[in-house]
mmCIF file of C-alpha atoms in Angstrom:
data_model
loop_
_atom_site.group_PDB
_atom_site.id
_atom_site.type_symbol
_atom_site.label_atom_id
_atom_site.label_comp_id
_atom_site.label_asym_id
_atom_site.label_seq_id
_atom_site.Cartn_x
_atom_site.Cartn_y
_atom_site.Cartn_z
ATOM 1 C CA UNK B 1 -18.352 -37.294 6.566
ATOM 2 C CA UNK B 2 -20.519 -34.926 7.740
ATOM 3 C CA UNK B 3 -17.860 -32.722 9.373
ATOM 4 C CA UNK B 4 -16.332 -32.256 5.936
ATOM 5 C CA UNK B 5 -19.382 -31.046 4.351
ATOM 6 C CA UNK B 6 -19.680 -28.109 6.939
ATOM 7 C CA UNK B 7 -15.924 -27.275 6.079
ATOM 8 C CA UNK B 8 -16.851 -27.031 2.764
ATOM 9 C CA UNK B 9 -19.472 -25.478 3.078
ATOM 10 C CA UNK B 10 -18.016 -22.808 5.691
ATOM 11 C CA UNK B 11 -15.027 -21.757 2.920
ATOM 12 C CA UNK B 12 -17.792 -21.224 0.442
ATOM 13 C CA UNK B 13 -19.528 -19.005 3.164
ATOM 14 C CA UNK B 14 -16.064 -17.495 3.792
ATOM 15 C CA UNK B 15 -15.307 -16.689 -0.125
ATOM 16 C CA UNK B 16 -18.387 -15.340 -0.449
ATOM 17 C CA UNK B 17 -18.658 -12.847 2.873
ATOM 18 C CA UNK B 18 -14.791 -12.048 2.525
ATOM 19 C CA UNK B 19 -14.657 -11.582 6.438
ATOM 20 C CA UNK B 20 -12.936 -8.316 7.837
ATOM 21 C CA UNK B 21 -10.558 -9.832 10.786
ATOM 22 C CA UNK B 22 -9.123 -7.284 13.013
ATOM 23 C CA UNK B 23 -5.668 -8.467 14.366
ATOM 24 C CA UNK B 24 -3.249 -7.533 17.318
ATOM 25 C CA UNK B 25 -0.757 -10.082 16.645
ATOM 26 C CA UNK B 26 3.123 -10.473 16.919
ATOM 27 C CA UNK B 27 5.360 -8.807 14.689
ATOM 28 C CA UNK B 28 7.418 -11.575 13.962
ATOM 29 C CA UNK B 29 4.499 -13.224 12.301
ATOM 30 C CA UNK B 30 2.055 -10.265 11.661
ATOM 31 C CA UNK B 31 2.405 -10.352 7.632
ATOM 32 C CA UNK B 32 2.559 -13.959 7.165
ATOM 33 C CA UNK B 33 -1.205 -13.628 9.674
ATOM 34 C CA UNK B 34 -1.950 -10.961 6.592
ATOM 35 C CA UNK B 35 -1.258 -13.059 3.886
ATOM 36 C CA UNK B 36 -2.831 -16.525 4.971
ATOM 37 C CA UNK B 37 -6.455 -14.466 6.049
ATOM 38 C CA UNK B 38 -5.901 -12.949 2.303
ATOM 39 C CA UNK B 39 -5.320 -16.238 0.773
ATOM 40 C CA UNK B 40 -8.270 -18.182 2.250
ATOM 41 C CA UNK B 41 -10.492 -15.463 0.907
ATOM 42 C CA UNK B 42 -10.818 -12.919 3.750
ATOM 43 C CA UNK B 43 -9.598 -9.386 4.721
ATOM 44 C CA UNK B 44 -7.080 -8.517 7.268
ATOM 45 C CA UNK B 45 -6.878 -5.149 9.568
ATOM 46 C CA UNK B 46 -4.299 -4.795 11.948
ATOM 47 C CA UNK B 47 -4.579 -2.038 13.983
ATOM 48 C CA UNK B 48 -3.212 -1.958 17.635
ATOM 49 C CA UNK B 49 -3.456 1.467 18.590
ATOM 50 C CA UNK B 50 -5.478 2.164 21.849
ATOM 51 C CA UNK B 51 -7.067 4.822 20.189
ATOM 52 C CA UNK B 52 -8.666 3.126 17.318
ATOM 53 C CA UNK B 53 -9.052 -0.315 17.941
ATOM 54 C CA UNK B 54 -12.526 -0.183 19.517
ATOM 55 C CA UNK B 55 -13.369 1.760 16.461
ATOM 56 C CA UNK B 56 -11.931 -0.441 14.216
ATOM 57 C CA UNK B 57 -13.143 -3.240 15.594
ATOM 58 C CA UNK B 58 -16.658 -2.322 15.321
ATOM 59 C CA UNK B 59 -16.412 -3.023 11.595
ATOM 60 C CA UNK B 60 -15.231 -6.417 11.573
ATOM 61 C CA UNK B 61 -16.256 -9.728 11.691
ATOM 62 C CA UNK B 62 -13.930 -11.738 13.876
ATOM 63 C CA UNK B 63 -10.927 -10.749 16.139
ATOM 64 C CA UNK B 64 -7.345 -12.249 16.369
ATOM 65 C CA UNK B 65 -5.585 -11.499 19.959
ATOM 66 C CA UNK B 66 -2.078 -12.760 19.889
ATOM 67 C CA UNK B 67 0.161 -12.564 23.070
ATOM 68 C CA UNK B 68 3.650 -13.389 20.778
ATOM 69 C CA UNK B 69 5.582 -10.470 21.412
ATOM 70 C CA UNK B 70 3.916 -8.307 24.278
ATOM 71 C CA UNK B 71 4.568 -4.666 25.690
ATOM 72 C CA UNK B 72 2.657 -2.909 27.987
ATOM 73 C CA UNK B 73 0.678 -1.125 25.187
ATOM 74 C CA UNK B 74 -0.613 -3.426 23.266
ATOM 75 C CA UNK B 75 -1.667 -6.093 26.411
ATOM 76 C CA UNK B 76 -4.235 -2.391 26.862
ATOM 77 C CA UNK B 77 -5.316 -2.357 23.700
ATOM 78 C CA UNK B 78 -6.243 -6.071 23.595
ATOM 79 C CA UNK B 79 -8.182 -6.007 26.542
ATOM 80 C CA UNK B 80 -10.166 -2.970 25.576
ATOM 81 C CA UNK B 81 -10.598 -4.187 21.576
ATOM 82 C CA UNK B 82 -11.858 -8.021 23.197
ATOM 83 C CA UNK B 83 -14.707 -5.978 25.493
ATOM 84 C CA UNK B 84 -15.680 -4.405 22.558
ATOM 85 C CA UNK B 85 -15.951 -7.169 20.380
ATOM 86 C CA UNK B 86 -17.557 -8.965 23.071
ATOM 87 C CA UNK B 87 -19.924 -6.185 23.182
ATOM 88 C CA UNK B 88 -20.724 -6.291 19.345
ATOM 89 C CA UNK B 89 -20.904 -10.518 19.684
ATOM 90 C CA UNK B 90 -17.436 -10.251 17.181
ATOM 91 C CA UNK B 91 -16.077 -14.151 17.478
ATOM 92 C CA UNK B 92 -12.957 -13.470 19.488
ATOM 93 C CA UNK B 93 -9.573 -15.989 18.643
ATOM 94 C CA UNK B 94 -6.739 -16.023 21.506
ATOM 95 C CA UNK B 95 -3.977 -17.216 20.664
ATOM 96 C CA UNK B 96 -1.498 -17.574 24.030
ATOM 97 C CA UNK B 97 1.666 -17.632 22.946
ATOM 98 C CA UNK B 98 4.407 -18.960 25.247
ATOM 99 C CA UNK B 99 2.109 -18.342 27.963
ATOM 100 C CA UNK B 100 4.006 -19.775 30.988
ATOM 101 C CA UNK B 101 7.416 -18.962 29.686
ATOM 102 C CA UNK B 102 6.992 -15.836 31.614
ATOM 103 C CA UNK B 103 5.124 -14.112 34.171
ATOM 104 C CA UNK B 104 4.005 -11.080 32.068
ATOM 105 C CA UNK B 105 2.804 -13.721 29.147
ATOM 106 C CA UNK B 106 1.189 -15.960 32.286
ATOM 107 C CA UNK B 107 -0.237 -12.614 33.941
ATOM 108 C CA UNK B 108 -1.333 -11.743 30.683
ATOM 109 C CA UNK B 109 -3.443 -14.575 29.216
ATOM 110 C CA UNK B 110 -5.495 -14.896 32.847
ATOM 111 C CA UNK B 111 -6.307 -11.148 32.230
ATOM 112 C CA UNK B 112 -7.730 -11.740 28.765
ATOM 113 C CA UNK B 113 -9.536 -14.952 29.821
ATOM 114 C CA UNK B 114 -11.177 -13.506 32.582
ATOM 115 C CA UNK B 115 -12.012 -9.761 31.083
ATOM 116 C CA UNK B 116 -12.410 -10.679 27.731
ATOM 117 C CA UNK B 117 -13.804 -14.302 27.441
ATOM 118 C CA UNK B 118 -12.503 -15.653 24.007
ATOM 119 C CA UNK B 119 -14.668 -17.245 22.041
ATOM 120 C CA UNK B 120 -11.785 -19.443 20.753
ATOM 121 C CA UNK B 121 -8.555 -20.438 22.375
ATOM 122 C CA UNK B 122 -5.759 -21.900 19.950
ATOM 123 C CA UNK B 123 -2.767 -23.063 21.221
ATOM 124 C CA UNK B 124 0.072 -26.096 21.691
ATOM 125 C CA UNK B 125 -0.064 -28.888 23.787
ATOM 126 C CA UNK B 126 2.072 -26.702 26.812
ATOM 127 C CA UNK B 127 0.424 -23.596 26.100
ATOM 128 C CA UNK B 128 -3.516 -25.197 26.977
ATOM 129 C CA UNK B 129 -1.932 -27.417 29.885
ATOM 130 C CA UNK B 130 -0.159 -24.330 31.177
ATOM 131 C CA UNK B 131 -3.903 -22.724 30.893
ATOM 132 C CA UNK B 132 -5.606 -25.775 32.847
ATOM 133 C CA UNK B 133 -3.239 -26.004 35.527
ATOM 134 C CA UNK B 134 -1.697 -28.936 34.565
ATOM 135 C CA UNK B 135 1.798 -29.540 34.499
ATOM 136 C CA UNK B 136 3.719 -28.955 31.292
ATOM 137 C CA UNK B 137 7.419 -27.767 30.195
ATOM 138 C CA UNK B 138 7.743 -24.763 27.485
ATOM 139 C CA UNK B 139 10.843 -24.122 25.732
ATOM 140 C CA UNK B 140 10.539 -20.262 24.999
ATOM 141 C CA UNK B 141 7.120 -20.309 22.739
ATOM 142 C CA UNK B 142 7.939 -24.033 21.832
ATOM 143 C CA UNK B 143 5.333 -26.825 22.825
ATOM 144 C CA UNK B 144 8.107 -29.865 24.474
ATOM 145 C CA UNK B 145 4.647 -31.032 26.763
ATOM 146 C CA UNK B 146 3.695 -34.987 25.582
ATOM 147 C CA UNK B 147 0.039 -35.318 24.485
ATOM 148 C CA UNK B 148 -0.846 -37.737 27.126
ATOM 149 C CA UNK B 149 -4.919 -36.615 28.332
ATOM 150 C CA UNK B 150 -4.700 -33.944 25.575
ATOM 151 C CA UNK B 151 -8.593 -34.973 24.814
ATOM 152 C CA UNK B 152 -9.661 -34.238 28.641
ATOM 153 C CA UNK B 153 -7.458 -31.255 29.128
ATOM 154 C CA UNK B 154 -9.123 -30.000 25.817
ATOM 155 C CA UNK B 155 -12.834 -31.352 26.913
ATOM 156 C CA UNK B 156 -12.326 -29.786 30.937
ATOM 157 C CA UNK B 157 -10.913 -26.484 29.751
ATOM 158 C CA UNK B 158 -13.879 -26.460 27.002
ATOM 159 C CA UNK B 159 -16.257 -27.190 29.714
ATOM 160 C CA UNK B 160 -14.698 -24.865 32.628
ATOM 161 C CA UNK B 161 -13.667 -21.710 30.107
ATOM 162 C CA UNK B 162 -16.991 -21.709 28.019
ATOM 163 C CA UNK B 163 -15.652 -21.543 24.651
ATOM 164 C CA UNK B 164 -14.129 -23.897 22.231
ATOM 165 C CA UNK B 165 -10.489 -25.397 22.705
ATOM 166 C CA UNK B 166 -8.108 -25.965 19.254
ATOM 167 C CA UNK B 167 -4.785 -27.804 20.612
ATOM 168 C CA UNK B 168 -2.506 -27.913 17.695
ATOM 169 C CA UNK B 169 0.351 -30.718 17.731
ATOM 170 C CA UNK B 170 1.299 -33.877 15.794
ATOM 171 C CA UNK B 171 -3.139 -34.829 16.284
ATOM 172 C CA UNK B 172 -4.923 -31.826 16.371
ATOM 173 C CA UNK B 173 -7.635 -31.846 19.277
ATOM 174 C CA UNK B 174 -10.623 -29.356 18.566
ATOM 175 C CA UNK B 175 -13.127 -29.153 21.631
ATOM 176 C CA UNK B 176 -16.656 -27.554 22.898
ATOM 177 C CA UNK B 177 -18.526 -29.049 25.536
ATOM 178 C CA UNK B 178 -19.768 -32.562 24.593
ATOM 179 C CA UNK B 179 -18.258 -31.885 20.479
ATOM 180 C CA UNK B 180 -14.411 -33.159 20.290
ATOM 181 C CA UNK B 181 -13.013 -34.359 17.283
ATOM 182 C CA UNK B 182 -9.218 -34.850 16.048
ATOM 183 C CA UNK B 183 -7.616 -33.818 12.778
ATOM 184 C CA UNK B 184 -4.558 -35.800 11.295
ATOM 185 C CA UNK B 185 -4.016 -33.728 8.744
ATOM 186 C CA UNK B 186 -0.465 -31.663 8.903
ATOM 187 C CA UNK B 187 3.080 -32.547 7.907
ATOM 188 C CA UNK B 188 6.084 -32.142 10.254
ATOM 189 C CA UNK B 189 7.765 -29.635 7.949
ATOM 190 C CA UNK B 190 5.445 -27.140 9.692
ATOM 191 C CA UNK B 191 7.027 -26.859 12.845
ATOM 192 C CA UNK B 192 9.997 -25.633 11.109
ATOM 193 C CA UNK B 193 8.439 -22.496 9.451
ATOM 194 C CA UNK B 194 7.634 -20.038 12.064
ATOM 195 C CA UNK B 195 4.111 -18.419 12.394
ATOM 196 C CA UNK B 196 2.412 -21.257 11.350
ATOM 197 C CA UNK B 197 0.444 -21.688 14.865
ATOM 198 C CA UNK B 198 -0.459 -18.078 14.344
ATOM 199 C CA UNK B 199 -1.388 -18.439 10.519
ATOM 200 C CA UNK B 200 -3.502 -21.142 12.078
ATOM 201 C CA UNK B 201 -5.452 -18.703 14.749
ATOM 202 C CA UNK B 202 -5.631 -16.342 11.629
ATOM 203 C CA UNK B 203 -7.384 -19.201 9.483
ATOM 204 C CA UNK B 204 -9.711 -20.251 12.429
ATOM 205 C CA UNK B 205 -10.886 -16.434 12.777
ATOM 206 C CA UNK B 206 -11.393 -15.730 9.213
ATOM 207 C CA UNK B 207 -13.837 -19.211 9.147
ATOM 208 C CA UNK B 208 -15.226 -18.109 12.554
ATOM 209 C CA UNK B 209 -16.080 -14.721 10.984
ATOM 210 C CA UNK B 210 -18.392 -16.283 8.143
ATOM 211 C CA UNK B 211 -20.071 -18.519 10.063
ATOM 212 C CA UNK B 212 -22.004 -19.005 13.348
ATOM 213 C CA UNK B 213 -20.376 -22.244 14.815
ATOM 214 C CA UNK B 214 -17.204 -21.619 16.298
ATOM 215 C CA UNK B 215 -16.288 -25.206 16.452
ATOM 216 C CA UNK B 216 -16.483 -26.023 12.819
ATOM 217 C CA UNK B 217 -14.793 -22.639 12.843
ATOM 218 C CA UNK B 218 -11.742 -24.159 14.251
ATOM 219 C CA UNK B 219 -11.880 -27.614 12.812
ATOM 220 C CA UNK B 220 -11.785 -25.881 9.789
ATOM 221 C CA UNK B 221 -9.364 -23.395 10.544
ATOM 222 C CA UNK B 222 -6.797 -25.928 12.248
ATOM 223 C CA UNK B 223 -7.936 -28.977 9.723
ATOM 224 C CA UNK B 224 -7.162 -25.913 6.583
ATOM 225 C CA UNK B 225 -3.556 -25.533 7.911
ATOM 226 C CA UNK B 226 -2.955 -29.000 8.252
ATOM 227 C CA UNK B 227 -4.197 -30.356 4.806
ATOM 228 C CA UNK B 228 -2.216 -27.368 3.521
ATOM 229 C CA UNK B 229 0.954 -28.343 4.517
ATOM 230 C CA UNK B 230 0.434 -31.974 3.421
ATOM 231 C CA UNK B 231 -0.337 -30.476 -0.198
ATOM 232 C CA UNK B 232 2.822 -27.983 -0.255
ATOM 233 C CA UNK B 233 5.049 -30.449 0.816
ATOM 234 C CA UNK B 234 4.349 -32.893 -1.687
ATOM 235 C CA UNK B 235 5.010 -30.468 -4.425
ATOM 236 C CA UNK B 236 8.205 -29.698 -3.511
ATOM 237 C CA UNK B 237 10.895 -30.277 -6.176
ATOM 238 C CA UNK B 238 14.073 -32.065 -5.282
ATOM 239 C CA UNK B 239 16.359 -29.016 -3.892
ATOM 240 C CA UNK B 240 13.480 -27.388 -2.397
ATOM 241 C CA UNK B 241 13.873 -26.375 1.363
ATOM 242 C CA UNK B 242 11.607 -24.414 3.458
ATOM 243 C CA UNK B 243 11.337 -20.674 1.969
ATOM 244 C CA UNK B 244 9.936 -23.410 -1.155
ATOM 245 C CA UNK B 245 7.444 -24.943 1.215
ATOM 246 C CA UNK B 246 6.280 -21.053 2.497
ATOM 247 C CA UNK B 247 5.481 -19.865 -0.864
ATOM 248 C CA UNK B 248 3.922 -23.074 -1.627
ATOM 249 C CA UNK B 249 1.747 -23.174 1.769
ATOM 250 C CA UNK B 250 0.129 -19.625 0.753
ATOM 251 C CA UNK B 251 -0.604 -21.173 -3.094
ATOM 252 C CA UNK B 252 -2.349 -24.308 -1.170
ATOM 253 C CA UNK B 253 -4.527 -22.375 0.813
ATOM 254 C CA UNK B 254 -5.751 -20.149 -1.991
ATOM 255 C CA UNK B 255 -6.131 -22.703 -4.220
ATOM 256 C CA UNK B 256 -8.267 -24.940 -1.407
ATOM 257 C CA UNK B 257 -11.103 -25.787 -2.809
ATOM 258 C CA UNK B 258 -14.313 -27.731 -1.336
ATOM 259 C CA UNK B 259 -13.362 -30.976 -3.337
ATOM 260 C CA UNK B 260 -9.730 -31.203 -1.990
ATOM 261 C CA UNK B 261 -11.366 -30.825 1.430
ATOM 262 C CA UNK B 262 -13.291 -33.867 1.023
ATOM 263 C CA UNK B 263 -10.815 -35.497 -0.766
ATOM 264 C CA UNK B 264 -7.727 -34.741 1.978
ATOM 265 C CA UNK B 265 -9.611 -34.000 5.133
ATOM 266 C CA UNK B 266 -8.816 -36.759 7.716
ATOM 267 C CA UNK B 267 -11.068 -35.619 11.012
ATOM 268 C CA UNK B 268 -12.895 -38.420 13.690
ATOM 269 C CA UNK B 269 -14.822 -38.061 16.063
ATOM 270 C CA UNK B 270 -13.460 -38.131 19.692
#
């Protein structure tokens, strides 16, 4: 399949630029975010304070923004990092954590949308519905929205925003204009390790920062993740729980190689 060629062919790119990828992420998840960009081949940064990050920024290749655990500081320093990488033309990867849970997270997200115009926007089912206007529950930073229309929320919000959509879920729905397509790679097991939606955004953003097409960015990023998870849960030994499957998700994506992504990739066409 065609789509799994330019995977391939974007980790290659990825191995051999070894990305910089500046991140203001959530603490809860910031090292695992360090890891996974390490283990795919790339180089992490992440700086948050207001008085570097434009700096910092400047030498990088792609940008993570991550709303997980705001304060008033950091929502300043994202904004002013995104309209500098904006500036430079650095891919910029939002990732809107639990946007709708609150005001401040809701308040938030519109701000970076409409100052900072991500290049990428990675999220659950709830979290991109929330984002549309459509109707959806959240459960703290949990997704409980069904996936019913998750193709045309993805495709409008594409279409309206200006920048490529990557809802995560049981089918993965990655989106740009006229361009959808749907990964079913993954493995339930995931949703019980936290930071894996934001070791996701990290992957997308170190592909993004390689290469030129942000959608095969995502696909890749998102369809990475998924294939992943498959491979580290089925070599789990019998007693083997989920600080196992961690350990073993970091040793899948460093050992992903072009040939397991034709091999494993499972990706259609919308």
């Amino acid at each position: 399949m065609e789509i799994l060629q330019k995977i391939s062919d974007s980790l290659l790119a990825l191995k051999t630029k070894k990305p910089l990828v500046h991140h203001i992420t959530n603490y809860v998840t910031v090292n695992d975010c360090a890891n996974i960009t390490l283990a795919i081949g790339a180089s992490p940064v992440m700086a948050d304070d207001i008085e570097e990050v434009e700096e910092m920024v400047s030498f990088a290749a792609a940008l993570v923004l991550n709303i997980g655990t705001l304060n008033s500081r950091s929502i300043e320093s994202m904004v002013a990092v995104g309209k500098k990488a904006r500036e430079k033309k650095i891919p910029i990867i939002f990732d809107p954590v639990g946007v709708g849970a609150t005001a401040l997270r809701t308040a938030t997200a519109k701000r970076i949308i409409q100052e900072v115009y991500p290049s990428v926007i990675r999220g659950n089912m709830s979290e991109l519905k929330m984002i549309a206007g459509v109707a959806a529950d959240i459960k703290g930073v949990d997704s409980v929205a069904d996936e019913v229309d998750g193709e045309k929320v993805a495709r409008q919000l594409s279409q309206k925003l200006g920048c490529v959509i990557a809802i995560t879920g049981k089918q993965d729905i990655i989106a740009h204009g006229e361009r959808v397509c749907r990964i079913d790679n993954g493995h339930a097991i995931l949703s019980q390790v936290t930071g894996t939606g934001c070791m996701a955004t990290s992957l997308i953003a170190c592909y993004c920062g390689a290469i030129d097409d942000w959608f095969t960015g995502a696909v890749a990023g998102v369809m990475t993740m998924g294939l992943a998870g498959e491979l580290a849960h089925q070599s789990l030994q019998v007693g083997e729980g989920i600080g196992s499957f961690r350990v073993r998700l970091f040793d899948a994506v460093w050992s992903l190689t072009p040939e397991v992504i034709k091999k494993g990739g499972r990706i259609t066409n919308g």
